[in-house]
Amino acid sequence: MTGAVHTPRDGGGANRRTPRVFSGIQPSGHLTLGNYLGAMKRFVDMQESGTETIYCIVDLHAITVWQDPAALTRATRELAAGFIAAGIDPKRSVLFNQSQVPAHAELGWIFSCVARIGWLNRMTQFKDKAGKNREAASVGLYAYPTLMAADILAYHATHVPVGEDQKQHLELTRDIAIKFNQDFGVDFFPVVEPVIEGAATRVMSLRDGSKKMSKSDPSDMSRINLTDDADTIAKKIRKARTDPEPLPDSVEGLEDRPEARNLVNIYAALADTTPGAVIADHAGQQFATFKPSLADLAVAKLAPISEEMGRLMEDPAEIDRLLGHGADRAAEIAEPILARTRDIIGMVRSR
Ligand code: AQP
């Protein structure tokens, strides 16, 4: 559909373009080092930069694949604890779980009517997650990117820090915003900027350098969980798959060595430096020497987070209270944007 339903062009009060960051993480298992380096650590940097930041525990996304109810509850609280332990301040950032703000689901439906089936058919994450038996995948898994667009656009967010794996979904969010604006002749939804940067935008599995590290990988040895203790972290790094060559003397030498590159990138991201600097310090080293250095660094960076998560998890009621407060703040922003969206579409405000 094209053509203006509402003219003149919408420039209403909800239409803002000052920087606002939004991102989310699914409570679909224990947080991994991939989630931490690719997303959470950067969420903290954005909060510290003074930009308005909204972070969401996307439980509606998590149920696109089966979640045991008790495990979902625990994972939601654990993720909230992970956010706070990693440095997200619930007073400065808005931190909440998605299901508590109904605007996400409603705008998700509206965007399902804006997005085209052909667009969704191109999403590689659906193909990966649905696997061979696509007919048995949930409709929600297929429509996942339209809900993700709603998560972002319900807040008129302008910047979305994510890992490399979410790039295609963000492009779809941009397409949805552009199509909505064109269909209704408005300039209402912002065209978001993905923020994919740093040494660890794609942390790979410790068992297979061609697969991303993932919460739901059946092998626990493939990932480092933020809840792992020091011995487990050291064991997983010691057993991480590598090749027999020593570390090269330049970053170019890591090409065609996915496992070696992954460990160097993880080191760089944990040490807040570049892969080039890591190579400069460790050139020629065997993995028998490099892996223990990496394990020490990982334990030093992750142990305080893990300890703080454990402490916060002792008081689930306090976590729920903080999430409730975050949901109220989130709804205050999203509700007027959703109401304006309904007006633009031509839905009657009956009350
Ligand atoms: N391996 C990774 N490297 C870098 N970034 C990553 N992210 C996830 N894995 C890596 C980033 O973490 C954020 C939250 O991801 P998510 O939980 O919403 O979903 P996901 O990308 O599907 O993560 P998982 O761990 O693979 O979860 P499951 O197994 O449940 O599907 C995103 O910004 C993502 O880019």
CSV table of N, CA and C in Angstrom, one decimal, residues 176-253:
chain,number,residue,atom,x,y,z
A,176,ILE,N,11.2,-1.4,7.7
A,176,ILE,CA,9.8,-1.3,8.3
A,176,ILE,C,9.5,0.2,8.6
A,177,ALA,N,10.5,0.9,9.2
A,177,ALA,CA,10.3,2.3,9.5
A,177,ALA,C,10.1,3.1,8.2
A,178,ILE,N,10.9,2.8,7.2
A,178,ILE,CA,10.8,3.6,5.9
A,178,ILE,C,9.5,3.3,5.3
A,179,LYS,N,9.1,2.0,5.2
A,179,LYS,CA,7.8,1.7,4.6
A,179,LYS,C,6.6,2.3,5.3
A,180,PHE,N,6.6,2.2,6.6
A,180,PHE,CA,5.5,2.8,7.4
A,180,PHE,C,5.4,4.3,7.1
A,181,ASN,N,6.6,5.0,7.1
A,181,ASN,CA,6.6,6.4,6.9
A,181,ASN,C,6.1,6.7,5.5
A,182,GLN,N,6.5,5.9,4.5
A,182,GLN,CA,6.1,6.2,3.1
A,182,GLN,C,4.6,5.8,2.9
A,183,ASP,N,4.1,4.7,3.5
A,183,ASP,CA,2.7,4.3,3.3
A,183,ASP,C,1.8,5.4,3.8
A,184,PHE,N,2.2,6.0,5.0
A,184,PHE,CA,1.2,6.9,5.6
A,184,PHE,C,1.6,8.4,5.4
A,185,GLY,N,2.7,8.6,4.6
A,185,GLY,CA,3.1,10.0,4.3
A,185,GLY,C,3.5,10.7,5.5
A,186,VAL,N,4.2,10.1,6.4
A,186,VAL,CA,4.7,10.7,7.6
A,186,VAL,C,6.2,10.6,7.7
A,187,ASP,N,6.7,11.3,8.7
A,187,ASP,CA,8.1,11.2,9.0
A,187,ASP,C,8.1,10.8,10.5
A,188,PHE,N,7.5,9.7,10.9
A,188,PHE,CA,7.3,9.4,12.3
A,188,PHE,C,8.3,8.5,12.9
A,189,PHE,N,8.6,7.4,12.3
A,189,PHE,CA,9.6,6.4,12.9
A,189,PHE,C,11.0,6.8,12.4
A,190,PRO,N,11.9,6.8,13.3
A,190,PRO,CA,13.3,7.1,12.9
A,190,PRO,C,13.9,5.9,12.2
A,191,VAL,N,14.9,6.2,11.3
A,191,VAL,CA,15.6,5.1,10.6
A,191,VAL,C,16.8,4.8,11.5
A,192,VAL,N,16.8,3.7,12.2
A,192,VAL,CA,17.8,3.5,13.2
A,192,VAL,C,19.2,3.2,12.7
A,193,GLU,N,20.2,3.5,13.5
A,193,GLU,CA,21.6,3.2,13.2
A,193,GLU,C,22.0,2.0,14.0
A,194,PRO,N,22.5,0.9,13.4
A,194,PRO,CA,23.1,-0.2,14.1
A,194,PRO,C,24.4,0.3,14.7
A,195,VAL,N,24.8,-0.1,15.9
A,195,VAL,CA,26.1,0.2,16.4
A,195,VAL,C,26.8,-1.1,16.7
A,196,ILE,N,27.6,-1.5,15.7
A,196,ILE,CA,28.3,-2.8,15.7
A,196,ILE,C,29.8,-2.5,15.7
A,197,GLU,N,30.4,-2.5,16.9
A,197,GLU,CA,31.8,-2.1,16.9
A,197,GLU,C,32.5,-2.8,18.0
A,198,GLY,N,33.9,-2.7,18.0
A,198,GLY,CA,34.7,-3.3,19.0
A,198,GLY,C,35.3,-4.6,18.5
A,199,ALA,N,36.2,-5.2,19.3
A,199,ALA,CA,37.0,-6.4,18.9
A,199,ALA,C,36.1,-7.6,18.9
A,200,ALA,N,34.9,-7.6,19.6
A,200,ALA,CA,34.2,-8.8,19.8
A,200,ALA,C,32.8,-8.7,19.3
A,201,THR,N,32.5,-8.2,18.1
A,201,THR,CA,31.2,-8.1,17.6
A,201,THR,C,30.6,-9.5,17.3
A,202,ARG,N,31.5,-10.5,17.1
A,202,ARG,CA,31.1,-11.9,16.9
A,202,ARG,C,32.0,-12.8,17.6
A,203,VAL,N,31.7,-13.2,18.8
A,203,VAL,CA,32.5,-14.1,19.6
A,203,VAL,C,32.0,-15.5,19.1
A,204,MET,N,33.0,-16.3,18.8
A,204,MET,CA,32.7,-17.7,18.2
A,204,MET,C,32.7,-18.7,19.3
A,205,SER,N,32.1,-19.9,19.0
A,205,SER,CA,32.1,-21.0,19.9
A,205,SER,C,33.5,-21.5,20.2
A,206,LEU,N,33.8,-21.9,21.4
A,206,LEU,CA,35.1,-22.4,21.7
A,206,LEU,C,35.4,-23.8,21.1
A,207,ARG,N,34.3,-24.4,20.6
A,207,ARG,CA,34.5,-25.8,20.0
A,207,ARG,C,34.5,-25.7,18.5
A,208,ASP,N,34.1,-24.6,17.9
A,208,ASP,CA,33.9,-24.5,16.5
A,208,ASP,C,34.0,-23.1,16.0
A,209,GLY,N,35.1,-22.7,15.5
A,209,GLY,CA,35.4,-21.3,15.1
A,209,GLY,C,34.5,-20.8,14.0
A,210,SER,N,33.6,-21.6,13.4
A,210,SER,CA,32.7,-21.1,12.4
A,210,SER,C,31.3,-20.9,12.9
A,211,LYS,N,31.1,-21.2,14.2
A,211,LYS,CA,29.7,-21.0,14.8
A,211,LYS,C,29.8,-19.9,15.9
A,212,LYS,N,28.8,-19.1,16.0
A,212,LYS,CA,28.8,-18.1,17.1
A,212,LYS,C,28.6,-18.7,18.4
A,213,MET,N,29.2,-18.1,19.4
A,213,MET,CA,29.0,-18.6,20.8
A,213,MET,C,27.5,-18.3,21.1
A,214,SER,N,26.8,-19.2,21.7
A,214,SER,CA,25.4,-19.0,21.9
A,214,SER,C,24.9,-19.7,23.2
A,215,LYS,N,23.9,-19.0,23.8
A,215,LYS,CA,23.4,-19.5,25.1
A,215,LYS,C,22.8,-20.9,24.9
A,216,SER,N,22.2,-21.1,23.7
A,216,SER,CA,21.4,-22.3,23.5
A,216,SER,C,22.2,-23.4,22.8
A,217,ASP,N,23.5,-23.3,22.6
A,217,ASP,CA,24.3,-24.3,22.1
A,217,ASP,C,24.2,-25.5,23.0
A,218,PRO,N,23.9,-26.7,22.5
A,218,PRO,CA,23.8,-27.9,23.4
A,218,PRO,C,25.1,-28.2,24.2
A,219,SER,N,26.3,-27.8,23.7
A,219,SER,CA,27.5,-28.0,24.4
A,219,SER,C,27.9,-26.9,25.3
A,220,ASP,N,27.9,-27.2,26.6
A,220,ASP,CA,28.3,-26.1,27.6
A,220,ASP,C,29.8,-25.7,27.4
A,221,MET,N,30.6,-26.6,26.8
A,221,MET,CA,32.0,-26.3,26.6
A,221,MET,C,32.2,-25.3,25.5
A,222,SER,N,31.2,-25.1,24.7
A,222,SER,CA,31.3,-24.2,23.6
A,222,SER,C,31.3,-22.7,24.0
A,223,ARG,N,30.9,-22.5,25.2
A,223,ARG,CA,30.7,-21.1,25.7
A,223,ARG,C,31.2,-20.9,27.1
A,224,ILE,N,31.5,-19.6,27.4
A,224,ILE,CA,31.8,-19.2,28.8
A,224,ILE,C,30.5,-18.5,29.3
A,225,ASN,N,29.9,-19.0,30.4
A,225,ASN,CA,28.8,-18.4,31.0
A,225,ASN,C,29.2,-17.4,32.0
A,226,LEU,N,28.5,-16.3,32.2
A,226,LEU,CA,28.8,-15.4,33.2
A,226,LEU,C,28.7,-16.0,34.6
A,227,THR,N,28.0,-17.1,34.7
A,227,THR,CA,27.8,-17.7,36.0
A,227,THR,C,28.9,-18.8,36.3
A,228,ASP,N,29.8,-19.0,35.3
A,228,ASP,CA,30.9,-20.0,35.5
A,228,ASP,C,31.9,-19.6,36.6
A,229,ASP,N,32.4,-20.5,37.4
A,229,ASP,CA,33.4,-20.1,38.4
A,229,ASP,C,34.8,-20.1,37.7
A,230,ALA,N,35.8,-19.7,38.4
A,230,ALA,CA,37.1,-19.5,37.9
A,230,ALA,C,37.7,-20.8,37.3
A,231,ASP,N,37.5,-21.9,38.0
A,231,ASP,CA,38.0,-23.2,37.5
A,231,ASP,C,37.4,-23.6,36.2
A,232,THR,N,36.1,-23.4,36.1
A,232,THR,CA,35.3,-23.8,34.9
A,232,THR,C,35.8,-22.9,33.7
A,233,ILE,N,35.9,-21.6,33.9
A,233,ILE,CA,36.4,-20.7,32.9
A,233,ILE,C,37.8,-21.2,32.4
A,234,ALA,N,38.7,-21.4,33.3
A,234,ALA,CA,40.0,-21.8,32.9
A,234,ALA,C,40.0,-23.2,32.2
A,235,LYS,N,39.2,-24.1,32.6
A,235,LYS,CA,39.1,-25.4,31.9
A,235,LYS,C,38.5,-25.2,30.5
A,236,LYS,N,37.5,-24.4,30.3
A,236,LYS,CA,36.9,-24.2,29.0
A,236,LYS,C,37.9,-23.6,28.0
A,237,ILE,N,38.7,-22.6,28.6
A,237,ILE,CA,39.7,-22.0,27.7
A,237,ILE,C,40.8,-23.0,27.4
A,238,ARG,N,41.2,-23.7,28.4
A,238,ARG,CA,42.3,-24.7,28.1
A,238,ARG,C,41.9,-25.7,27.1
A,239,LYS,N,40.6,-26.1,27.1
A,239,LYS,CA,40.1,-27.1,26.2
A,239,LYS,C,39.6,-26.5,24.8
A,240,ALA,N,39.6,-25.2,24.7
A,240,ALA,CA,39.1,-24.6,23.5
A,240,ALA,C,39.9,-25.1,22.3
A,241,ARG,N,39.2,-25.3,21.2
A,241,ARG,CA,39.8,-25.8,20.0
A,241,ARG,C,40.8,-24.8,19.4
A,242,THR,N,41.9,-25.2,19.0
A,242,THR,CA,42.9,-24.3,18.4
A,242,THR,C,43.6,-25.1,17.3
A,243,ASP,N,44.5,-24.5,16.5
A,243,ASP,CA,45.3,-25.2,15.6
A,243,ASP,C,46.7,-25.4,16.2
A,244,PRO,N,47.6,-26.1,15.6
A,244,PRO,CA,48.9,-26.4,16.2
A,244,PRO,C,49.9,-25.3,16.1
A,245,GLU,N,49.7,-24.3,15.2
A,245,GLU,CA,50.6,-23.2,15.0
A,245,GLU,C,50.7,-22.2,16.2
A,246,PRO,N,51.9,-21.6,16.4
A,246,PRO,CA,52.0,-20.5,17.4
A,246,PRO,C,51.2,-19.3,16.9
A,247,LEU,N,51.1,-18.3,17.7
A,247,LEU,CA,50.4,-17.1,17.3
A,247,LEU,C,51.3,-16.4,16.2
A,248,PRO,N,50.6,-15.8,15.2
A,248,PRO,CA,51.4,-15.1,14.2
A,248,PRO,C,52.0,-13.8,14.7
A,249,ASP,N,52.7,-13.1,13.8
A,249,ASP,CA,53.3,-11.8,14.2
A,249,ASP,C,52.5,-10.6,13.6
A,250,SER,N,51.3,-10.9,13.0
A,250,SER,CA,50.5,-9.8,12.5
A,250,SER,C,49.0,-10.3,12.4
A,251,VAL,N,48.1,-9.4,12.5
A,251,VAL,CA,46.7,-9.8,12.5
A,251,VAL,C,46.3,-10.5,11.2
A,252,GLU,N,47.0,-10.1,10.1
A,252,GLU,CA,46.7,-10.8,8.8
A,252,GLU,C,47.0,-12.3,8.9
A,253,GLY,N,48.0,-12.7,9.8
A,253,GLY,CA,48.3,-14.1,9.9
A,253,GLY,C,47.2,-14.9,10.6
